[in-house]
């Protein structure tokens, strides 16, 4: 297992990265279809692997590429399909007010306008000057060129181009993705259940995508505007948790669970809420208090398909600093997620050097099973 250094973290395409969980599922589904001899499928209505609210780490000031939800050595054709947020923030959170930097834009995570929704650029709409007839003529010309470029299809870049191109054409001819991404089509009562924040809109959109046929939908709470925003509460912890982070999260997450339950979808939908690490059990001396990175103890919430309700697994010490009983690792969590999706976590995949690798060397958390 490679040591994650700064250069690797800032290089999303570094082949030392391990593939994103959702990309692995998408890849295995595609391989299963190939092994079964599925050569023609009904037109794709929504992608199997969707990511909200935008391409990772692209809405922060001083944008830098960041490693994260990519398919790594499986090939970028299995990257998630990234949505794009369309809308405006209506409020400023304390993160944008208490800092010394001047940041004029409102934060949609704190509140967003009623017209907020998501799109997938190029897959949900055409440029005004491109008619469907013109698009089909372009496709016909491209097919003729491809017939003379068979070597391209044998390459990784060629496979990526083919898969995304075919997916784009199919999605352009389908209203399902456009409809699923547009939360403005939901009744006001349902939108209120999730709260009028970016996270709430993303959770509602995730439910709509699952109903439309997506296999996995990832909702990230990403930085917006100033670097180090969101849940990275190294400073200003108290006002940010009270006025910015917890209200939007509590309403959005609870709304998702309630809505799935009301629609009879909880028994077939796995909901996982987790993070990359915990926070220090003791407050630091930063302005308005702060909590720093802490990997030794933190929590994950599982709900839905195959998961028992109201069950707490493992305990920490009195200050939540260290695990004292039933430790659970991130690998165990992944093994459990694969298991609940009907995938054997001992399944072997191959990297670019054709080395056989198990999906994850963890253990299914049996106590979590209903």
PDB file of C-alpha atoms in Angstrom, residues 18-25 49-51 68-72 74 80 216-220 334 338:
ATOM      1  CA  UNK A  18      -6.984   3.009  -5.126  1.00  0.00           C
ATOM      2  CA  UNK A  19     -10.218   3.215  -7.161  1.00  0.00           C
ATOM      3  CA  UNK A  20     -13.193   4.975  -5.612  1.00  0.00           C
ATOM      4  CA  UNK A  21     -15.764   2.592  -4.122  1.00  0.00           C
ATOM      5  CA  UNK A  22     -18.548   3.603  -6.517  1.00  0.00           C
ATOM      6  CA  UNK A  23     -16.197   3.260  -9.492  1.00  0.00           C
ATOM      7  CA  UNK A  24     -15.335  -0.291  -8.425  1.00  0.00           C
ATOM      8  CA  UNK A  25     -19.047  -1.170  -8.263  1.00  0.00           C
ATOM      9  CA  UNK A  49     -22.434   6.195 -10.738  1.00  0.00           C
ATOM     10  CA  UNK A  50     -23.409   9.808  -9.968  1.00  0.00           C
ATOM     11  CA  UNK A  51     -21.580  12.431  -7.903  1.00  0.00           C
ATOM     12  CA  UNK A  68     -10.634  11.632  -4.490  1.00  0.00           C
ATOM     13  CA  UNK A  69     -13.538   9.954  -6.249  1.00  0.00           C
ATOM     14  CA  UNK A  70     -11.801   8.625  -9.348  1.00  0.00           C
ATOM     15  CA  UNK A  71     -11.404   5.178 -10.862  1.00  0.00           C
ATOM     16  CA  UNK A  72      -7.573   5.161 -10.738  1.00  0.00           C
ATOM     17  CA  UNK A  74      -9.535   0.786 -13.508  1.00  0.00           C
ATOM     18  CA  UNK A  80     -18.356   9.075 -11.555  1.00  0.00           C
ATOM     19  CA  UNK A 216     -24.742   4.608  -6.429  1.00  0.00           C
ATOM     20  CA  UNK A 217     -25.118   8.331  -5.768  1.00  0.00           C
ATOM     21  CA  UNK A 218     -22.404  10.122  -3.788  1.00  0.00           C
ATOM     22  CA  UNK A 219     -23.191  13.384  -1.986  1.00  0.00           C
ATOM     23  CA  UNK A 220     -20.089  15.184  -0.724  1.00  0.00           C
ATOM     24  CA  UNK A 334     -16.102  -1.020   2.789  1.00  0.00           C
ATOM     25  CA  UNK A 338     -19.840  -4.418  -0.786  1.00  0.00           C
TER      26      UNK A 338
END
